[in-house]
Tab-separated table of C-alpha atoms in Angstrom:
chain	number	residue	atom	x	y	z
A	1	MET	CA	0.000	0.000	0.000
A	2	THR	CA	1.572	3.250	-1.088
A	3	ASN	CA	0.763	6.740	0.073
A	4	ARG	CA	-0.859	7.761	-3.169
A	5	LYS	CA	-4.260	8.577	-4.606
A	6	ILE	CA	-6.624	5.616	-4.309
A	7	LEU	CA	-8.843	4.580	-7.223
A	8	PHE	CA	-12.439	3.769	-6.364
A	9	ALA	CA	-15.551	3.542	-8.509
A	10	GLY	CA	-13.837	5.369	-11.338
A	11	THR	CA	-11.993	2.172	-12.209
A	12	ALA	CA	-15.143	0.239	-13.054
A	13	PRO	CA	-14.968	0.824	-16.832
A	14	MET	CA	-11.443	-0.575	-16.853
A	15	ALA	CA	-12.468	-3.626	-14.859
A	16	LEU	CA	-15.199	-4.251	-17.392
A	17	ALA	CA	-12.830	-4.038	-20.315
A	18	LEU	CA	-10.499	-6.567	-18.714
A	19	SER	CA	-13.213	-9.089	-18.023
A	20	GLY	CA	-14.071	-12.290	-19.824
A	21	CYS	CA	-16.873	-14.876	-19.535
A	22	MET	CA	-17.802	-15.697	-23.123
A	23	GLY	CA	-16.728	-18.449	-25.434
A	24	GLY	CA	-13.432	-18.089	-27.230
A	25	GLY	CA	-14.715	-17.515	-30.736
A	26	SER	CA	-12.532	-17.392	-33.812
A	27	VAL	CA	-9.183	-15.661	-34.010
A	28	PRO	CA	-8.963	-12.687	-36.392
A	29	SER	CA	-6.989	-13.014	-39.591
A	30	ALA	CA	-3.215	-12.834	-39.245
A	31	SER	CA	-3.265	-9.591	-41.182
A	32	THR	CA	-5.784	-7.929	-38.864
A	33	PRO	CA	-3.991	-5.010	-37.207
A	34	ILE	CA	-4.801	-3.455	-33.869
A	35	THR	CA	-7.427	-0.848	-34.620
A	36	THR	CA	-7.306	2.804	-33.697
A	37	THR	CA	-10.254	2.309	-31.339
A	38	GLU	CA	-8.515	-0.588	-29.573
A	39	ALA	CA	-5.301	1.437	-29.252
A	40	GLN	CA	-7.246	4.329	-27.743
A	41	GLN	CA	-8.952	2.001	-25.246
A	42	GLY	CA	-5.641	0.539	-24.161
A	43	ALA	CA	-4.061	3.963	-23.815
A	44	GLU	CA	-6.914	4.972	-21.506
A	45	TYR	CA	-6.657	1.890	-19.277
A	46	HIS	CA	-2.856	1.711	-19.213
A	47	PRO	CA	-2.065	4.461	-16.644
A	48	GLN	CA	-4.843	3.201	-14.369
A	49	LEU	CA	-3.383	-0.285	-14.399
A	50	LEU	CA	0.105	1.004	-13.705
A	51	GLU	CA	-1.297	2.939	-10.746
A	52	GLN	CA	-3.031	-0.108	-9.320
A	53	PHE	CA	-0.167	-2.550	-9.850
A	54	GLY	CA	2.691	-0.590	-8.334
A	55	GLY	CA	3.876	1.107	-11.499
A	56	ALA	CA	6.040	-0.050	-14.383
A	57	MET	CA	9.568	-1.078	-13.516
A	58	GLY	CA	12.538	0.244	-15.453
A	59	GLY	CA	16.096	-0.911	-15.983
A	60	SER	CA	17.633	-3.920	-17.680
A	61	GLN	CA	15.199	-6.469	-16.249
A	62	ALA	CA	12.183	-4.579	-17.577
A	63	GLN	CA	13.915	-4.149	-20.933
A	64	TYR	CA	14.522	-7.888	-21.120
A	65	VAL	CA	10.859	-8.685	-20.402
A	66	GLU	CA	9.824	-6.138	-23.034
A	67	GLN	CA	12.160	-7.676	-25.587
A	68	VAL	CA	10.840	-11.200	-25.046
A	69	GLY	CA	7.233	-9.959	-25.052
A	70	LYS	CA	7.578	-8.067	-28.315
A	71	ASN	CA	9.433	-10.934	-29.979
A	72	ILE	CA	6.596	-13.317	-29.144
A	73	ALA	CA	3.958	-10.731	-30.162
A	74	VAL	CA	5.408	-10.806	-33.670
A	75	GLN	CA	4.425	-14.483	-33.882
A	76	SER	CA	0.748	-13.500	-33.593
A	77	GLY	CA	0.770	-12.099	-37.119
A	78	LEU	CA	-1.043	-8.956	-35.998
A	79	GLY	CA	-0.001	-6.157	-38.298
A	80	ASN	CA	3.051	-4.240	-37.080
A	81	ALA	CA	2.982	-6.206	-33.813
A	82	ARG	CA	6.420	-5.198	-32.561
A	83	ASP	CA	5.552	-1.503	-32.658
A	84	SER	CA	1.905	-1.917	-31.691
A	85	PHE	CA	2.452	-3.841	-28.438
A	86	THR	CA	3.346	-2.230	-25.121
A	87	VAL	CA	4.942	-4.654	-22.644
A	88	SER	CA	5.213	-3.721	-18.958
A	89	LEU	CA	6.942	-5.362	-16.000
A	90	LEU	CA	4.877	-4.349	-12.972
A	91	ASN	CA	6.191	-3.723	-9.473
A	92	SER	CA	3.685	-6.050	-7.838
A	93	PRO	CA	4.159	-8.945	-5.362
A	94	VAL	CA	1.146	-10.782	-6.821
A	95	ASN	CA	1.596	-13.646	-9.304
A	96	ASN	CA	-0.337	-12.312	-12.279
A	97	ALA	CA	-0.241	-11.424	-15.964
A	98	PHE	CA	-2.955	-9.866	-18.111
A	99	ALA	CA	-3.752	-7.880	-21.220
A	100	VAL	CA	-6.048	-5.078	-22.319
A	101	PRO	CA	-7.197	-4.095	-25.822
A	102	GLY	CA	-4.769	-2.240	-28.006
A	103	GLY	CA	-1.771	-4.517	-27.495
A	104	TYR	CA	-1.005	-3.734	-23.852
A	105	ILE	CA	0.345	-6.803	-22.042
A	106	TYR	CA	1.629	-7.040	-18.495
A	107	THR	CA	3.381	-9.396	-16.125
A	108	THR	CA	4.215	-8.789	-12.494
A	109	ARG	CA	7.779	-9.130	-11.277
A	110	GLN	CA	6.590	-11.779	-8.814
A	111	LEU	CA	5.370	-14.036	-11.606
A	112	VAL	CA	8.682	-13.565	-13.412
A	113	THR	CA	10.583	-14.721	-10.308
A	114	LEU	CA	8.547	-17.947	-10.394
A	115	MET	CA	9.672	-18.717	-13.961
A	116	ASN	CA	12.760	-20.808	-14.668
A	117	ASN	CA	13.623	-20.046	-18.286
A	118	GLU	CA	12.991	-17.633	-21.133
A	119	ALA	CA	10.578	-20.025	-22.838
A	120	GLU	CA	8.269	-19.820	-19.795
A	121	LEU	CA	8.386	-16.021	-19.942
A	122	ALA	CA	7.613	-16.185	-23.658
A	123	GLY	CA	4.751	-18.593	-22.922
A	124	VAL	CA	3.129	-16.231	-20.417
A	125	MET	CA	3.581	-13.295	-22.779
A	126	GLY	CA	2.221	-15.411	-25.641
A	127	HIS	CA	-0.853	-16.314	-23.602
A	128	GLU	CA	-1.580	-12.620	-23.084
A	129	VAL	CA	-0.892	-11.797	-26.730
A	130	GLY	CA	-3.407	-14.543	-27.519
A	131	HIS	CA	-6.065	-12.731	-25.498
A	132	VAL	CA	-5.367	-9.594	-27.540
A	133	ALA	CA	-5.348	-11.437	-30.881
A	134	ALA	CA	-8.635	-13.209	-30.098
A	135	ARG	CA	-10.231	-9.947	-28.909
A	136	HIS	CA	-11.370	-11.648	-25.698
A	137	SER	CA	-11.771	-8.409	-23.754
A	138	GLN	CA	-13.913	-6.865	-26.464
A	139	ARG	CA	-16.107	-9.966	-26.662
A	140	ARG	CA	-16.640	-9.880	-22.927
A	141	GLN	CA	-17.329	-6.167	-23.019
A	142	GLN	CA	-20.039	-6.653	-25.636
A	143	THR	CA	-21.689	-9.303	-23.469
A	144	ALA	CA	-21.413	-7.065	-20.431
A	145	GLN	CA	-23.172	-4.250	-22.236
A	146	ARG	CA	-25.982	-6.597	-23.196
A	147	ASN	CA	-26.339	-8.027	-19.696
A	148	SER	CA	-25.776	-4.699	-17.898
A	149	ILE	CA	-22.610	-3.588	-16.175
A	150	LEU	CA	-23.844	-4.268	-12.647
A	151	GLY	CA	-24.751	-7.854	-13.507
A	152	VAL	CA	-21.256	-8.549	-14.756
A	153	LEU	CA	-19.519	-6.831	-11.857
A	154	GLY	CA	-21.668	-8.738	-9.394
A	155	ALA	CA	-20.902	-12.025	-11.098
A	156	ILE	CA	-17.127	-11.694	-10.944
A	157	GLY	CA	-16.178	-10.771	-7.486
A	158	SER	CA	-18.798	-10.772	-4.777
A	159	SER	CA	-17.491	-11.734	-1.393
A	160	VAL	CA	-18.731	-15.032	0.020
A	161	LEU	CA	-20.395	-12.873	2.639
A	162	LEU	CA	-22.339	-10.799	0.148
A	163	GLY	CA	-25.004	-11.422	-2.441
A	164	ASN	CA	-25.130	-10.064	-5.961
A	165	SER	CA	-27.839	-7.453	-5.706
A	166	GLY	CA	-28.556	-4.043	-4.267
A	167	ILE	CA	-26.431	-2.702	-1.423
A	168	GLY	CA	-24.590	-6.014	-1.052
A	169	GLU	CA	-23.287	-5.867	-4.597
A	170	THR	CA	-22.226	-2.248	-4.261
A	171	LEU	CA	-20.389	-2.963	-1.011
A	172	SER	CA	-18.671	-5.935	-2.567
A	173	ARG	CA	-17.499	-3.886	-5.505
A	174	GLY	CA	-16.105	-1.257	-3.132
A	175	PHE	CA	-14.157	-3.887	-1.209
A	176	LEU	CA	-12.794	-5.476	-4.350
A	177	GLN	CA	-10.790	-2.462	-5.475
A	178	GLY	CA	-7.096	-3.304	-5.332
A	179	SER	CA	-4.336	-4.444	-7.628
A	180	GLN	CA	-5.034	-8.139	-7.832
A	181	LEU	CA	-8.807	-7.588	-7.674
A	182	LEU	CA	-9.290	-5.111	-10.509
A	183	THR	CA	-9.225	-7.574	-13.366
A	184	LEU	CA	-11.872	-10.182	-14.032
A	185	ARG	CA	-11.495	-13.761	-15.103
A	186	PHE	CA	-11.706	-14.793	-18.690
A	187	SER	CA	-13.904	-17.816	-19.327
A	188	ARG	CA	-12.504	-21.328	-19.355
A	189	SER	CA	-12.759	-21.507	-23.139
A	190	GLN	CA	-11.003	-18.166	-23.535
A	191	GLU	CA	-8.177	-19.237	-21.238
A	192	THR	CA	-7.857	-22.488	-23.168
A	193	GLN	CA	-7.730	-20.645	-26.465
A	194	ALA	CA	-5.090	-18.239	-25.124
A	195	ASP	CA	-3.036	-21.234	-23.913
A	196	ASP	CA	-3.273	-22.809	-27.378
A	197	LEU	CA	-2.277	-19.573	-29.088
A	198	GLY	CA	0.617	-19.133	-26.678
A	199	ILE	CA	1.833	-22.659	-27.483
A	200	GLN	CA	1.485	-21.888	-31.190
A	201	TYR	CA	3.572	-18.720	-30.790
A	202	LEU	CA	6.209	-20.597	-28.761
A	203	THR	CA	6.529	-23.200	-31.505
A	204	SER	CA	6.825	-20.684	-34.313
A	205	ALA	CA	9.506	-18.798	-32.346
A	206	GLY	CA	11.499	-21.997	-31.794
A	207	TYR	CA	10.892	-22.188	-28.038
A	208	ASP	CA	10.097	-25.416	-26.211
A	209	PRO	CA	6.266	-25.495	-26.333
A	210	ARG	CA	6.153	-27.454	-23.063
A	211	ALA	CA	7.048	-24.194	-21.293
A	212	MET	CA	3.379	-23.206	-21.170
A	213	GLY	CA	2.612	-26.301	-19.127
A	214	THR	CA	5.633	-26.020	-16.849
A	215	VAL	CA	4.994	-22.392	-15.917
A	216	LEU	CA	1.351	-23.238	-15.173
A	217	ALA	CA	2.593	-26.119	-13.008
A	218	SER	CA	4.835	-23.744	-11.059
A	219	LEU	CA	1.929	-21.351	-10.568
A	220	ALA	CA	-0.285	-24.196	-9.321
A	221	ALA	CA	2.450	-25.303	-6.916
A	222	GLN	CA	2.877	-21.739	-5.639
A	223	ASN	CA	-0.872	-21.402	-5.083
A	224	SER	CA	-0.864	-24.626	-3.084
A	225	LEU	CA	2.146	-23.539	-1.027
A	226	ASP	CA	0.619	-20.123	-0.327
A	227	ALA	CA	-2.558	-21.800	0.918
A	228	GLN	CA	-0.540	-24.083	3.170
A	229	LEU	CA	1.568	-21.252	4.598
A	230	GLN	CA	-1.502	-19.061	5.130
A	231	GLY	CA	-3.479	-21.841	6.768
A	232	ARG	CA	-6.120	-21.985	4.061
A	233	ASP	CA	-7.801	-25.303	3.276
A	234	ASN	CA	-8.406	-24.460	-0.362
A	235	ALA	CA	-5.184	-24.433	-2.372
A	236	SER	CA	-6.685	-22.563	-5.306
A	237	VAL	CA	-6.616	-18.778	-5.364
A	238	PRO	CA	-10.111	-17.367	-4.652
A	239	GLU	CA	-11.918	-16.145	-7.753
A	240	TRP	CA	-11.745	-12.575	-6.532
A	241	ALA	CA	-7.990	-12.764	-5.982
A	242	SER	CA	-6.669	-13.764	-9.383
A	243	THR	CA	-7.196	-13.112	-13.052
A	244	HIS	CA	-6.081	-16.636	-13.868
A	245	PRO	CA	-7.326	-18.969	-11.089
A	246	ASP	CA	-6.903	-22.743	-10.807
A	247	PRO	CA	-3.889	-23.214	-13.092
A	248	ALA	CA	-3.669	-26.871	-11.984
A	249	SER	CA	-6.667	-27.688	-14.163
A	250	ARG	CA	-4.792	-26.407	-17.238
A	251	VAL	CA	-1.357	-27.966	-16.686
A	252	ALA	CA	-2.048	-31.438	-18.076
A	253	ARG	CA	-3.915	-30.042	-21.062
A	254	ALA	CA	-1.113	-27.609	-21.941
A	255	LEU	CA	1.541	-30.324	-21.701
A	256	SER	CA	-0.570	-32.625	-23.853
A	257	ALA	CA	-1.122	-29.906	-26.457
A	258	ALA	CA	2.651	-29.400	-26.701
A	259	GLN	CA	3.339	-33.101	-27.224
A	260	GLY	CA	5.229	-33.760	-30.465
A	261	LEU	CA	5.511	-30.102	-31.477
A	262	PRO	CA	8.893	-28.784	-32.649
A	263	GLY	CA	10.967	-26.323	-30.662
A	264	SER	CA	13.575	-26.828	-27.959
A	265	VAL	CA	14.965	-23.406	-27.006
A	266	THR	CA	14.646	-22.502	-23.307
A	267	ASN	CA	17.529	-20.049	-22.733
A	268	ARG	CA	17.528	-21.035	-19.065
A	269	ASP	CA	20.914	-19.617	-18.075
A	270	THR	CA	20.350	-16.387	-19.981
A	271	PHE	CA	16.988	-15.917	-18.307
A	272	LEU	CA	18.294	-16.584	-14.794
A	273	SER	CA	21.236	-14.238	-15.305
A	274	ARG	CA	18.922	-11.470	-16.531
A	275	ILE	CA	16.534	-11.698	-13.565
A	276	ASP	CA	19.247	-12.064	-10.924
A	277	GLY	CA	18.656	-9.481	-8.177
A	278	LEU	CA	14.986	-8.913	-9.037
A	279	LEU	CA	12.888	-7.721	-6.095
A	280	TYR	CA	10.969	-10.619	-4.530
A	281	GLY	CA	7.775	-10.318	-2.510
A	282	ASP	CA	6.708	-7.017	-1.029
A	283	ASP	CA	8.377	-3.742	-1.917
A	284	PRO	CA	8.991	-1.825	1.349
A	285	SER	CA	7.782	1.343	-0.370
A	286	GLN	CA	4.364	-0.370	-0.538
A	287	GLY	CA	4.598	-1.993	2.906
A	288	VAL	CA	5.551	-5.572	3.740
A	289	ILE	CA	3.773	-8.580	5.199
A	290	GLU	CA	5.838	-10.472	7.768
A	291	GLY	CA	3.843	-13.365	9.171
A	292	SER	CA	0.702	-11.863	10.663
A	293	ASP	CA	2.158	-8.336	10.754
A	294	PHE	CA	1.866	-5.625	8.132
A	295	ILE	CA	4.660	-3.048	8.373
A	296	HIS	CA	4.947	0.105	6.288
A	297	PRO	CA	8.359	1.707	6.822
A	298	GLU	CA	7.581	4.864	4.827
A	299	LEU	CA	4.172	5.507	6.376
A	300	ARG	CA	5.601	4.474	9.765
A	301	LEU	CA	2.780	2.152	10.764
A	302	LYS	CA	2.238	-1.454	11.763
A	303	PHE	CA	-0.727	-3.705	12.579
A	304	THR	CA	-1.384	-7.397	13.207
A	305	ALA	CA	-4.035	-9.465	11.408
A	306	PRO	CA	-6.268	-11.768	13.481
A	307	GLN	CA	-5.277	-15.396	13.819
A	308	GLY	CA	-6.547	-17.496	10.912
A	309	PHE	CA	-6.655	-14.557	8.483
A	310	TYR	CA	-4.264	-13.926	5.611
A	311	MET	CA	-3.223	-10.673	3.983
A	312	VAL	CA	-2.722	-9.587	0.366
A	313	ASN	CA	-0.818	-6.369	-0.269
A	314	SER	CA	-1.248	-4.060	-3.239
A	315	SER	CA	-0.205	-0.572	-4.236
A	316	SER	CA	-3.466	0.944	-3.006
A	317	ALA	CA	-4.539	-1.194	-0.056
A	318	VAL	CA	-3.757	-4.206	2.070
A	319	SER	CA	-6.637	-6.677	2.373
A	320	VAL	CA	-7.235	-9.048	5.269
A	321	ASN	CA	-9.216	-12.148	4.364
A	322	GLY	CA	-10.776	-15.019	6.266
A	323	GLN	CA	-13.845	-17.209	6.513
A	324	SER	CA	-15.526	-14.868	9.007
A	325	GLY	CA	-14.879	-11.523	7.371
A	326	GLN	CA	-12.939	-9.240	5.054
A	327	ALA	CA	-11.181	-5.972	5.747
A	328	LYS	CA	-8.856	-3.604	3.965
A	329	LEU	CA	-6.605	-0.796	5.100
A	330	THR	CA	-6.375	2.188	2.807
A	331	LEU	CA	-6.463	5.981	2.863
A	332	ALA	CA	-8.617	8.786	1.540
A	333	PRO	CA	-8.514	12.608	1.507
A	334	TYR	CA	-8.572	13.954	5.076
A	335	ASN	CA	-9.439	17.458	6.309
A	336	GLY	CA	-8.771	16.990	10.021
A	337	ASP	CA	-12.274	15.813	11.004
A	338	LEU	CA	-12.404	12.073	11.755
A	339	ASP	CA	-16.200	12.036	12.059
A	340	SER	CA	-16.748	13.430	8.563
A	341	TYR	CA	-13.969	11.182	7.252
A	342	ILE	CA	-15.770	8.090	8.546
A	343	ARG	CA	-19.121	9.212	7.167
A	344	GLN	CA	-17.549	9.803	3.771
A	345	GLN	CA	-16.138	6.265	3.720
A	346	PHE	CA	-19.587	4.843	4.407
A	347	THR	CA	-20.991	6.972	1.598
A	348	THR	CA	-18.245	5.729	-0.743
A	349	LEU	CA	-18.902	2.094	0.155
A	350	GLY	CA	-22.645	2.481	-0.244
A	351	GLY	CA	-22.340	3.969	-3.695
A	352	GLU	CA	-24.782	6.113	-5.588
A	353	GLY	CA	-28.401	5.658	-4.539
A	354	ASN	CA	-27.606	3.812	-1.303
A	355	ASN	CA	-27.768	5.857	1.893
A	356	LEU	CA	-25.164	3.979	3.903
A	357	ALA	CA	-24.289	5.705	7.183
A	358	PRO	CA	-22.986	4.662	10.615
A	359	GLN	CA	-25.444	4.250	13.467
A	360	SER	CA	-23.061	6.319	15.588
A	361	ILE	CA	-19.410	7.322	15.710
A	362	GLU	CA	-17.278	6.554	18.743
A	363	ARG	CA	-13.981	8.292	19.437
A	364	THR	CA	-11.049	6.547	21.061
A	365	THR	CA	-7.257	6.359	21.215
A	366	VAL	CA	-5.206	3.420	19.931
A	367	ASN	CA	-1.594	3.206	21.099
A	368	GLY	CA	-1.457	6.983	21.364
A	369	ILE	CA	-3.108	7.540	17.960
A	370	ARG	CA	-6.317	9.567	17.778
A	371	ALA	CA	-8.983	7.256	16.304
A	372	ALA	CA	-12.710	6.832	15.733
A	373	TYR	CA	-15.038	4.163	14.401
A	374	GLY	CA	-18.560	3.671	13.156
A	375	GLN	CA	-20.713	0.689	12.259
A	376	ALA	CA	-23.797	-0.045	10.173
A	377	ARG	CA	-25.896	-3.167	9.806
A	378	VAL	CA	-26.946	-3.774	6.227
A	379	ASN	CA	-29.663	-5.984	4.817
A	380	ASN	CA	-28.209	-8.264	2.190
A	381	GLY	CA	-30.874	-10.406	0.604
A	382	ASN	CA	-32.106	-12.808	3.277
A	383	SER	CA	-29.231	-12.059	5.641
A	384	GLN	CA	-27.443	-9.108	7.202
A	385	VAL	CA	-23.843	-7.957	7.423
A	386	ASP	CA	-22.047	-5.504	9.681
A	387	VAL	CA	-19.910	-2.838	8.055
A	388	THR	CA	-17.256	-1.143	10.204
A	389	ILE	CA	-15.027	1.828	9.416
A	390	PHE	CA	-12.179	2.285	11.903
A	391	ALA	CA	-10.065	5.380	11.186
A	392	TYR	CA	-6.774	6.711	12.562
A	393	GLU	CA	-5.376	10.239	12.405
A	394	PHE	CA	-1.631	10.128	11.704
A	395	ALA	CA	-1.321	13.855	10.954
A	396	ASN	CA	-3.561	16.882	10.562
A	397	ASP	CA	-3.914	16.105	6.862
A	398	ARG	CA	-3.409	12.324	6.829
A	399	ALA	CA	-5.646	9.491	8.004
A	400	TYR	CA	-5.907	5.761	7.307
A	401	HIS	CA	-8.837	3.482	7.838
A	402	PHE	CA	-9.932	-0.111	7.945
A	403	ALA	CA	-13.158	-0.947	6.143
A	404	ALA	CA	-14.467	-4.306	7.339
A	405	ILE	CA	-17.426	-6.549	6.532
A	406	THR	CA	-18.505	-9.409	8.792
A	407	PRO	CA	-21.680	-11.439	9.231
A	408	ALA	CA	-24.171	-9.617	11.467
A	409	GLY	CA	-23.196	-9.833	15.115
A	410	ARG	CA	-19.563	-10.715	14.417
A	411	SER	CA	-18.011	-7.285	14.022
A	412	GLY	CA	-15.754	-8.057	16.993
A	413	THR	CA	-13.782	-10.382	14.701
A	414	PHE	CA	-11.396	-7.540	13.856
A	415	ASN	CA	-11.215	-5.795	17.260
A	416	THR	CA	-7.714	-7.050	18.049
A	417	MET	CA	-6.522	-5.880	14.637
A	418	PHE	CA	-8.130	-2.460	15.050
A	419	ARG	CA	-6.395	-2.106	18.430
A	420	SER	CA	-3.024	-3.304	17.148
A	421	MET	CA	-2.392	-0.263	14.914
A	422	GLN	CA	0.739	1.574	16.031
A	423	ARG	CA	3.386	3.978	14.849
A	424	ILE	CA	6.896	2.636	14.290
A	425	SER	CA	10.174	4.438	14.896
A	426	ALA	CA	12.737	5.436	12.299
A	427	ASN	CA	14.976	2.662	13.622
A	428	GLU	CA	12.227	0.050	13.195
A	429	ALA	CA	11.529	1.326	9.695
A	430	ALA	CA	15.202	1.068	8.743
A	431	GLN	CA	15.224	-2.604	9.741
A	432	VAL	CA	12.732	-3.475	6.966
A	433	ILE	CA	15.003	-4.868	4.260
A	434	PRO	CA	13.512	-6.194	0.993
A	435	ARG	CA	13.979	-9.696	-0.344
A	436	ARG	CA	15.655	-10.290	-3.696
A	437	LEU	CA	16.435	-13.169	-6.008
A	438	ASP	CA	19.993	-14.470	-5.849
A	439	VAL	CA	20.931	-16.806	-8.700
A	440	VAL	CA	23.650	-19.223	-7.597
A	441	THR	CA	25.441	-22.130	-9.239
A	442	VAL	CA	25.045	-25.524	-7.556
A	443	GLN	CA	28.370	-26.779	-6.264
A	444	ARG	CA	29.373	-30.402	-5.860
A	445	GLY	CA	27.983	-31.600	-2.532
A	446	ASP	CA	25.213	-28.973	-2.342
A	447	THR	CA	21.818	-30.289	-1.237
A	448	VAL	CA	18.282	-28.950	-1.435
A	449	ALA	CA	18.161	-28.694	2.351
A	450	GLY	CA	21.479	-26.860	2.464
A	451	LEU	CA	20.581	-24.248	-0.143
A	452	ALA	CA	17.077	-23.904	1.289
A	453	ARG	CA	18.548	-22.862	4.633
A	454	ARG	CA	19.825	-19.748	2.875
A	455	MET	CA	16.273	-18.685	1.997
A	456	ALA	CA	15.270	-15.490	3.840
A	457	TYR	CA	12.267	-17.082	5.531
A	458	ASP	CA	11.646	-18.648	8.918
A	459	ASP	CA	9.129	-21.179	7.621
A	460	GLY	CA	8.760	-23.535	4.685
A	461	GLN	CA	12.305	-23.063	3.441
A	462	VAL	CA	12.589	-26.368	1.572
A	463	ALA	CA	9.086	-26.109	0.087
A	464	ARG	CA	9.715	-22.519	-0.976
A	465	PHE	CA	13.021	-23.466	-2.611
A	466	ARG	CA	11.496	-26.373	-4.542
A	467	VAL	CA	8.548	-24.353	-5.834
A	468	LEU	CA	10.774	-21.415	-6.747
A	469	ASN	CA	12.963	-23.689	-8.851
A	470	GLY	CA	10.276	-25.966	-10.272
A	471	LEU	CA	11.707	-29.017	-8.473
A	472	ARG	CA	9.557	-32.059	-7.738
A	473	SER	CA	9.526	-33.437	-4.197
A	474	ASP	CA	11.839	-36.290	-5.280
A	475	GLU	CA	14.132	-34.219	-7.484
A	476	GLY	CA	17.683	-33.398	-6.456
A	477	LEU	CA	20.254	-30.851	-7.573
A	478	ILE	CA	22.686	-31.025	-10.469
A	479	ALA	CA	26.195	-29.622	-9.935
A	480	GLY	CA	26.918	-26.707	-12.270
A	481	ARG	CA	23.232	-25.848	-12.732
A	482	LYS	CA	21.932	-22.400	-11.764
A	483	VAL	CA	19.168	-22.141	-9.158
A	484	LYS	CA	17.343	-19.310	-7.400
A	485	ILE	CA	17.293	-18.518	-3.721
A	486	VAL	CA	15.686	-15.559	-1.917
A	487	VAL	CA	17.895	-13.399	0.260
A	488	ARG	CA	17.704	-10.055	2.052
A	489	GLY	CA	19.329	-7.144	0.294
A	490	ARG	CA	18.793	-3.569	-0.827
């Protein structure tokens, strides 16, 4: 979460354009160029996406990703593809990649760190180019316009606690703003078609076409590991937390589709050398998650999530998720009046036409910080939910707040978190050191356990090392081969 302007309802048109729930349809002719209208759409969405996903990274690593992305875009046959496509490496700790109309394709740095060769990077880029070539976003947008925008938005991301109509839908949409929650899923058939196109592009570029399956396998393994480390029963990423959920269901199909196709280039060593030193996990400038703590060294704050909840950080908010509720910490314009600040957040959550307001506002102090909170009970179909806004004044012109939704009568779920908010000292802030990839060469006698002990984590070191390097549970190391570890370093 950065200290920057937060995007709210104004992002809805972009979310719509990124969505997808229709059948794949036919792919346009190889000579079909990106149209002026598509280019204009992409140019409109592009800065919003950069804002929500931590911004575009620069430097040699970003240039390398751009080079691979444009080279694979050429294989699509879209007219003037190399010049028409814009490829961005995003400063986001979320494993994700996506595309918007007009030839704009994106991958997060975190997804790149999960890859193990250039062919896998080309496969991910090819998948996104496939979405552009097949006009999947436009097809979904046409369906959305026929079925109404609210119907589509309700269908893609409603919390398990909320229904898909009226105030519940509006609240859900307000809670779902955030980097990994802005984009909507494409349909199964669209994802399958994009996989097939990506494999086709890999083959025509001479890459090993199996790379599409292996990168999906790594993503599935990472999802499973994340669930295990976060204490979640379900290993798949929730629908509202990923553009491309359940990669495990696509792995076998992608590997089968690549069977017997030509192409063997992986450029493994080149790839690993080019991504060496890439930032891994949270960027301290956006705040970091350490176990159950969220620490923001620049904003000088810290809080602790309740037991059994897991957090997802983004450039605009940090969300706290669990079976018994959802919350997010973010900021909004502040004029020095906490009461009016809280009322405005209720109004924002309620949306146009819904008079959402707190029953009362209580003032308090949390660890020396001036604070206030309000609560409202909302009818949601046949049930009710409690909405809580808990705000903190950090300066005369700066406030942060939690917005939380729980089943009616269970608003106390987040009390310990609300009361855990505290300022941190300059010394504490200086001790927050980012994690980075360190590419090392396996020496004779090295073991998985030995290298895993160098991982900058207190838990799951061996599992993290295996997933990071695409190693099966029974697979050992090969002397002279490059592998990735995660270390602390600025």
